[in-house]
PDB file of C-alpha atoms in Angstrom:
ATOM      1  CA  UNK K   1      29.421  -3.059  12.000  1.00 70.00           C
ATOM      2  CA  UNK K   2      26.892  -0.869   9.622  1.00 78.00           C
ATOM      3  CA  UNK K   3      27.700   1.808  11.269  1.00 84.00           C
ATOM      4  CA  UNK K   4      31.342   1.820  10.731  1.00 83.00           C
ATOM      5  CA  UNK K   5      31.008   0.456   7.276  1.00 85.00           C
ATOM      6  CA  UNK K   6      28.971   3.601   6.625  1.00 87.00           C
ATOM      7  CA  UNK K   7      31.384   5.927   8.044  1.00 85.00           C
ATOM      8  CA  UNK K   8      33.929   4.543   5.891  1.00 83.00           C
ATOM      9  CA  UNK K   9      32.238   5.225   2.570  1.00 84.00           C
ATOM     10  CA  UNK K  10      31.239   8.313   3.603  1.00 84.00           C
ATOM     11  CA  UNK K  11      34.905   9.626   3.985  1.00 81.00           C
ATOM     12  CA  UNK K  12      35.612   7.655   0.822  1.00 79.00           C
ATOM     13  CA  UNK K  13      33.156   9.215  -1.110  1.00 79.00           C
ATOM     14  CA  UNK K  14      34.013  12.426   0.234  1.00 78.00           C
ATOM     15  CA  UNK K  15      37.414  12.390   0.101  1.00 81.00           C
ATOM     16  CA  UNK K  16      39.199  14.653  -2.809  1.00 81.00           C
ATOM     17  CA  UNK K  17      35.190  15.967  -3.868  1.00 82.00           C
ATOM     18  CA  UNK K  18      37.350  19.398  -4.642  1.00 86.00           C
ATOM     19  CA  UNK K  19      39.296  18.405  -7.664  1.00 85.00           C
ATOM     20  CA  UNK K  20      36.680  15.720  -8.916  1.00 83.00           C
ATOM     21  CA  UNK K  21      34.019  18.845  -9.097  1.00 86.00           C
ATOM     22  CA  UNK K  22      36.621  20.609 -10.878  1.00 87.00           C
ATOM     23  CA  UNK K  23      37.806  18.300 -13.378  1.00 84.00           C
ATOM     24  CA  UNK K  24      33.830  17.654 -14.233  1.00 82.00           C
ATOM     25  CA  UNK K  25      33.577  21.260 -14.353  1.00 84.00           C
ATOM     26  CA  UNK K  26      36.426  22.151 -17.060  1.00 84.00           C
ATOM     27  CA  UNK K  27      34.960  19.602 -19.494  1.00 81.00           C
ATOM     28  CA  UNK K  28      34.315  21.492 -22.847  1.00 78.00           C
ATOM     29  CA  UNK K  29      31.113  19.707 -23.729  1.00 76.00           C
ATOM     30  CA  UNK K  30      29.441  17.061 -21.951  1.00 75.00           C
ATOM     31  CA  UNK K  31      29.362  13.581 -23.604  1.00 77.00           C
ATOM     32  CA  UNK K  32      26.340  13.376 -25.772  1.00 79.00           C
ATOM     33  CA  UNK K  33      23.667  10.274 -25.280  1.00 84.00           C
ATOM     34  CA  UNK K  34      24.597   7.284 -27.762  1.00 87.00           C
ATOM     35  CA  UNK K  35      22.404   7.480 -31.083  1.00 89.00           C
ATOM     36  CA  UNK K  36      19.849   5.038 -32.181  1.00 92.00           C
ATOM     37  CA  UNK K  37      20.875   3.258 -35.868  1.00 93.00           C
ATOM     38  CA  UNK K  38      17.789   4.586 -37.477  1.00 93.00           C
ATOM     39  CA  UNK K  39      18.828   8.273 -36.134  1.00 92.00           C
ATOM     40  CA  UNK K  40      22.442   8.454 -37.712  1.00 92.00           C
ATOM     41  CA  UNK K  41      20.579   6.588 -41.101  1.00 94.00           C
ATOM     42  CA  UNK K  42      18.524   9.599 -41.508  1.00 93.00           C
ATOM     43  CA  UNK K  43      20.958  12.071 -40.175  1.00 91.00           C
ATOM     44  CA  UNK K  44      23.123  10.936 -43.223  1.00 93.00           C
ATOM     45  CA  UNK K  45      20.471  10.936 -45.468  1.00 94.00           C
ATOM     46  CA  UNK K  46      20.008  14.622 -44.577  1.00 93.00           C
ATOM     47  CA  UNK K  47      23.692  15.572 -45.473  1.00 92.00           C
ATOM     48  CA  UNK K  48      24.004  13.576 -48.430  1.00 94.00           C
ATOM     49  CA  UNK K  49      20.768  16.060 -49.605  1.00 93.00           C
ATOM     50  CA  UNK K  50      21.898  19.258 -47.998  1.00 91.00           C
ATOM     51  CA  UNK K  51      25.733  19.165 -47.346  1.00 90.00           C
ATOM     52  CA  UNK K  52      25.352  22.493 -45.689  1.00 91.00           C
ATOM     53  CA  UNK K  53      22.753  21.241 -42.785  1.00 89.00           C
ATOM     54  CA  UNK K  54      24.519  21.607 -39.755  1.00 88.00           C
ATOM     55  CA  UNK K  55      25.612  24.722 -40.322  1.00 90.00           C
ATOM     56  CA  UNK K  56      21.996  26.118 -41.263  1.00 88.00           C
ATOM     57  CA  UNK K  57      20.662  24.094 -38.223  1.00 87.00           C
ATOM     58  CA  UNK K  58      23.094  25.555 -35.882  1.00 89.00           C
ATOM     59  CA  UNK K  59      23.121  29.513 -37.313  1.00 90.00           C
ATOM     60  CA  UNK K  60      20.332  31.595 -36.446  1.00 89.00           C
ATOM     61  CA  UNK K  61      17.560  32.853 -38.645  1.00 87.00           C
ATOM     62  CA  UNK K  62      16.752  36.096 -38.325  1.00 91.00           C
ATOM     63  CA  UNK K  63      14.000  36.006 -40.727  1.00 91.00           C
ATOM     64  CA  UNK K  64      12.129  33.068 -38.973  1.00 90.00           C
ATOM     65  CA  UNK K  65      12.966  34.747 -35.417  1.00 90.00           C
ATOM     66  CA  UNK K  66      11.230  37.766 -36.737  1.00 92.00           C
ATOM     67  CA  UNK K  67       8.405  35.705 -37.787  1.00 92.00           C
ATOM     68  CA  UNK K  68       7.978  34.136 -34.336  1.00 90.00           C
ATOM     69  CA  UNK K  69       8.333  37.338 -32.669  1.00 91.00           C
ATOM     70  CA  UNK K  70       4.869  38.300 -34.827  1.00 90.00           C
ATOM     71  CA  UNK K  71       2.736  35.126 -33.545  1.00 90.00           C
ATOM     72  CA  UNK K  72       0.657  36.028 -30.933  1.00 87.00           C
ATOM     73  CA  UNK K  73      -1.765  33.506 -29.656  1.00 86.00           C
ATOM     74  CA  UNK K  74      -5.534  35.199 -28.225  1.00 87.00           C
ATOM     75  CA  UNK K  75      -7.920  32.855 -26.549  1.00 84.00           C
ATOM     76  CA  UNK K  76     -11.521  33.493 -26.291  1.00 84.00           C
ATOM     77  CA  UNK K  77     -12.232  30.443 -24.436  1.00 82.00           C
ATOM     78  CA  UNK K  78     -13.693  30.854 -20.754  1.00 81.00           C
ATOM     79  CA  UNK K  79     -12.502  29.641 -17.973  1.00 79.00           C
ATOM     80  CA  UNK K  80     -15.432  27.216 -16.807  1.00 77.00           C
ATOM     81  CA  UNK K  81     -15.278  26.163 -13.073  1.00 74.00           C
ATOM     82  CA  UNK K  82     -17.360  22.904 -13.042  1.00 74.00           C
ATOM     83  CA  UNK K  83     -16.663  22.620  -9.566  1.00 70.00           C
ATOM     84  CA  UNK K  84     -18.649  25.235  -8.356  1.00 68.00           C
ATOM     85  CA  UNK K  85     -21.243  24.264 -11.096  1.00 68.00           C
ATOM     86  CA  UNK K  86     -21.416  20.751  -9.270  1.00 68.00           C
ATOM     87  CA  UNK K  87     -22.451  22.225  -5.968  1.00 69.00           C
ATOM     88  CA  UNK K  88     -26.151  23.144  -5.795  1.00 70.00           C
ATOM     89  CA  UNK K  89     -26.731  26.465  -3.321  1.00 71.00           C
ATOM     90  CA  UNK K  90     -30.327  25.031  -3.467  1.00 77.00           C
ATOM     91  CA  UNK K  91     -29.615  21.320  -2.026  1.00 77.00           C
ATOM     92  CA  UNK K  92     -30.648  20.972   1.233  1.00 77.00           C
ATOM     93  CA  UNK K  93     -28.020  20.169   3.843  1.00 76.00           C
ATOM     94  CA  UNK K  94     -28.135  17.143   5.853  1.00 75.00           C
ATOM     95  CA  UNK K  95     -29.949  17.279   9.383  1.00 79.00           C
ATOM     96  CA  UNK K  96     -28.320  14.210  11.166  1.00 81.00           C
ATOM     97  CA  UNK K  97     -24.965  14.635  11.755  1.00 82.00           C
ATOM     98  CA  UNK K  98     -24.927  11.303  13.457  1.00 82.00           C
ATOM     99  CA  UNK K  99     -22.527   8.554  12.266  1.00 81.00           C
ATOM    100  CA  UNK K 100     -23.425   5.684  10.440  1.00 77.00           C
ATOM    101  CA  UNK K 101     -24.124   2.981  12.620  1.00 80.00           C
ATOM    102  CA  UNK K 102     -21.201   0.017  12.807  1.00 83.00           C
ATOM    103  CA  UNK K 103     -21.940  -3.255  11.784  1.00 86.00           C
ATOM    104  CA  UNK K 104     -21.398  -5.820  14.366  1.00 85.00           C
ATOM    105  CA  UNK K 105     -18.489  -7.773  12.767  1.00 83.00           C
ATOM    106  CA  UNK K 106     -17.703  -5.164  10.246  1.00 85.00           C
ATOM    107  CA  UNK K 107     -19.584  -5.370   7.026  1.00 86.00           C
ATOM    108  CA  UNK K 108     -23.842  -5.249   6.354  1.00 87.00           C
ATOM    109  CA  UNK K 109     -25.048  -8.888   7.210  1.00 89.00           C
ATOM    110  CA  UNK K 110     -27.303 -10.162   4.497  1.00 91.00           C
ATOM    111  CA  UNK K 111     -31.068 -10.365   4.806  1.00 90.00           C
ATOM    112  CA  UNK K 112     -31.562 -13.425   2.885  1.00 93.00           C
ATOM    113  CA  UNK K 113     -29.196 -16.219   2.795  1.00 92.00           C
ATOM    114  CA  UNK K 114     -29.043 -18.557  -0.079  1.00 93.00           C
ATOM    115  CA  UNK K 115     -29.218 -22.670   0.823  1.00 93.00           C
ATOM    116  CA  UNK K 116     -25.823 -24.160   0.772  1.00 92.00           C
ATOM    117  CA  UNK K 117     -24.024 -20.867   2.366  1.00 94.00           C
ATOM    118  CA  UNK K 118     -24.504 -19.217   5.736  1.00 94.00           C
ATOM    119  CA  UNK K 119     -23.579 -15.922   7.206  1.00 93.00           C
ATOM    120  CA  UNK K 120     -20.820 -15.296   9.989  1.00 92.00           C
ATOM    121  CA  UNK K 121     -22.930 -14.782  12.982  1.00 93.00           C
ATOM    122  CA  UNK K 122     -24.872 -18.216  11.600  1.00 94.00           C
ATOM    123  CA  UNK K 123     -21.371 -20.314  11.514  1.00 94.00           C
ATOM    124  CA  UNK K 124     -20.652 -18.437  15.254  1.00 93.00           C
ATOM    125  CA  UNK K 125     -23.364 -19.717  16.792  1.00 94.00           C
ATOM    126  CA  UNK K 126     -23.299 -23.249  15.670  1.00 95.00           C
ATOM    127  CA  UNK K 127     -19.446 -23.381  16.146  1.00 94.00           C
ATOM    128  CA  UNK K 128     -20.089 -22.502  19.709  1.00 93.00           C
ATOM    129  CA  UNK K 129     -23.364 -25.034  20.317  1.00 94.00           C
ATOM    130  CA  UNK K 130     -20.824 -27.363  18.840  1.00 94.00           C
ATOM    131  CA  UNK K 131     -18.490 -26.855  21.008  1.00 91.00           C
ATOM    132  CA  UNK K 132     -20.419 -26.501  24.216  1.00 90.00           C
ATOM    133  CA  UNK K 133     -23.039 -29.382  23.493  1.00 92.00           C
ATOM    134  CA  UNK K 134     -21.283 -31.701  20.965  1.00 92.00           C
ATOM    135  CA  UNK K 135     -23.575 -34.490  21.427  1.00 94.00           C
ATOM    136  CA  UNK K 136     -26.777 -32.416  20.824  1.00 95.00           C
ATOM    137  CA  UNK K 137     -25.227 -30.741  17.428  1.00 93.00           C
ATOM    138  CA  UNK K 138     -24.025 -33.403  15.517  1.00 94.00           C
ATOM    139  CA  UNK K 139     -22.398 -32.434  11.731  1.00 95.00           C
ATOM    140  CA  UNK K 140     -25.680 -33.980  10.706  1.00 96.00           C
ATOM    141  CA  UNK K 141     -27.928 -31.824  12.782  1.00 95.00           C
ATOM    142  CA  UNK K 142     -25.953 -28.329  12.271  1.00 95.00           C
ATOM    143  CA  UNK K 143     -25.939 -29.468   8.301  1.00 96.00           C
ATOM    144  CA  UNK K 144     -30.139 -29.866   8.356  1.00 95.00           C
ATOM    145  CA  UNK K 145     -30.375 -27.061  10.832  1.00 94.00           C
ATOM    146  CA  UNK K 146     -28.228 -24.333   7.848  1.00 94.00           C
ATOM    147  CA  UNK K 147     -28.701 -26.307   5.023  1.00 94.00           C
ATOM    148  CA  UNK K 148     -25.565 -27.076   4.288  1.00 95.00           C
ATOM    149  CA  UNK K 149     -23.453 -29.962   2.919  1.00 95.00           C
ATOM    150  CA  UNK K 150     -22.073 -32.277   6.016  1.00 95.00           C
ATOM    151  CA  UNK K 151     -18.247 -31.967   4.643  1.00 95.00           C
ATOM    152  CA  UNK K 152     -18.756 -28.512   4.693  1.00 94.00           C
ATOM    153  CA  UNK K 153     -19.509 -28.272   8.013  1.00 95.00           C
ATOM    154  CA  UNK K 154     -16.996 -31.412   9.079  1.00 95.00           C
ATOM    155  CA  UNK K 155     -14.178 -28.396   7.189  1.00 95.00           C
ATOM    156  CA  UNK K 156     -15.985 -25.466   9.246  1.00 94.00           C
ATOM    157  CA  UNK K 157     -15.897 -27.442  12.827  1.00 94.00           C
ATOM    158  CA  UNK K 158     -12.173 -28.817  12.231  1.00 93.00           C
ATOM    159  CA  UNK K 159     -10.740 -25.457  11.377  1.00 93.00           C
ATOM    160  CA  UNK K 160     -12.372 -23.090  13.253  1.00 92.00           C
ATOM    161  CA  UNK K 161     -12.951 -22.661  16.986  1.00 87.00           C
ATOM    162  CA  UNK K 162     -14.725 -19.884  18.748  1.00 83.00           C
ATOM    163  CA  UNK K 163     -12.557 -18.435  21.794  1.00 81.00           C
ATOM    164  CA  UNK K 164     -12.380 -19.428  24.958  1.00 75.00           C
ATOM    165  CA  UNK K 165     -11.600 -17.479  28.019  1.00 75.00           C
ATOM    166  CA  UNK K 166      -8.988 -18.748  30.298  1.00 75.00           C
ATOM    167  CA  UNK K 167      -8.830 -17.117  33.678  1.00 76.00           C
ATOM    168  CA  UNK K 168      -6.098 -18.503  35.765  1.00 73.00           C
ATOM    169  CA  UNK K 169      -6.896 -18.846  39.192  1.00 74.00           C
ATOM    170  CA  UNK K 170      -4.981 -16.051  42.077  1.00 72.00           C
ATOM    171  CA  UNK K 171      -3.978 -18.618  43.935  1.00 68.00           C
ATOM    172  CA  UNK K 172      -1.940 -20.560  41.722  1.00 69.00           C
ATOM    173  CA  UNK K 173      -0.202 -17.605  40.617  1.00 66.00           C
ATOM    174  CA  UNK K 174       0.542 -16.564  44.268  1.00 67.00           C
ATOM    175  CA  UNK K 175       1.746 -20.236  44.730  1.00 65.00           C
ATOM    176  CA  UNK K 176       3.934 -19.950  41.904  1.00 63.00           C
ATOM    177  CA  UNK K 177       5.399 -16.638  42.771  1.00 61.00           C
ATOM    178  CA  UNK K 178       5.896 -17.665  46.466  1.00 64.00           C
ATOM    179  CA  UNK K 179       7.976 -20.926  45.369  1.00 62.00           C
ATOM    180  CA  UNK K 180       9.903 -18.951  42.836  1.00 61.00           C
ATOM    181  CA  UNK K 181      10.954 -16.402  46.550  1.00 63.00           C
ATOM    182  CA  UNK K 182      12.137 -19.816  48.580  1.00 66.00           C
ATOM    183  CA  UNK K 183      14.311 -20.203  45.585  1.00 64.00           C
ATOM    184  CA  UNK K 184      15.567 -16.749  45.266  1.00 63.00           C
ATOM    185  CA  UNK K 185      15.888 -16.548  49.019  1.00 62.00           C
ATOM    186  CA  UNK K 186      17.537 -20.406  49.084  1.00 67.00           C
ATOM    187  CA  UNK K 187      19.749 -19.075  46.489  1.00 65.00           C
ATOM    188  CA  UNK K 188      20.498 -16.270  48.828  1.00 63.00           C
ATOM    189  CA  UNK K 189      22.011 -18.196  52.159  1.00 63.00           C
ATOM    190  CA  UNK K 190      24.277 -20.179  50.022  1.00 64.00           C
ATOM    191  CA  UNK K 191      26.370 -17.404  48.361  1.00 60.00           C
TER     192      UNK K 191
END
């Protein structure tokens, strides 16, 4: 339905382009932008001074064109390239072109870790002992262990999990494709 909607305004917009180009054309003058109130307050404030204004503003001056022809504007100023001043032929280049080593999960892991907060491989591993052993780390014991509050790490262990690894087993899937054959084949003999 776009599609054809699309069409359509094309040919509509399209259609008698000729004579609208022309008629825009053949306009005299174009229409000039509104005026401010402040602009036509000290347009008339000009004419009520100078009655003659719009005719001096729109006839040349040959004097003042003569005048302008006479400017000439020299520079002495030089042209300063402060990028090559920037580079230094004397720096030595670098000798590794080795990249910068990767950080494991992204970003530069802390050396020291204040009490009350713990890093992301930290909250990995005791989200996984949690989750294998959930006996041996307790809230309590992960909360001593990191130094952390215990509703912190109640908020840590309820929304996050660590992933597990599901690997169906072949012979279910074989076992599930075979039954889904008897009913294609089934299917088959009664047409």
């Amino acid at each position: 339905m776009g599609k054809v909607m699309s069409m359509v305004a094309r040919k509509v917009n399209r259609f008698n382009v000729e004579n609208r180009a022309h008629r825009v054309l053949e306009r005299d003058k174009p229409v000039p932008a509104p005026k401010f109130e402040s602009n036509i307050q000290d347009m008339q404030r000009a004419l009520e001074l100078d009655p003659n204004l719009i005719e001096k503003l729109n006839k040349k001056d040959q004097a003042l064109d003569d005048r302008l022809k006479d400017v000439y504007v020299t520079s002495e100023d030089r042209f300063i390239d402060y990028a090559a001043q920037r580079t230094d032929p004397d720096k030595p280049l670098p000798l590794s072109r080795k990249t910068v080593q990767d950080f494991e999960y992204g970003y530069r892991e802390p050396t020291r870790v204040v009490p009350g907060r713990c890093t992301l491989r930290q909250a990995m591993q005791f989200i996984t002992d949690h989750q294998s052993d959930p006996d041996l780390w307790t809230k309590q014991r992960i909360a001593t262990d990191y130094k952390l509050k215990e509703n912190v790490v109640e908020n840590i262990l309820y929304y996050f999990k660590s992933f597990n690894v599901y690997i169906p087993d072949k012979g279910q899937k074989e076992r599930i494709l075979s039954q889904a054959k008897t009913k294609l084949l089934e299917n088959k003999k009664e047409e």
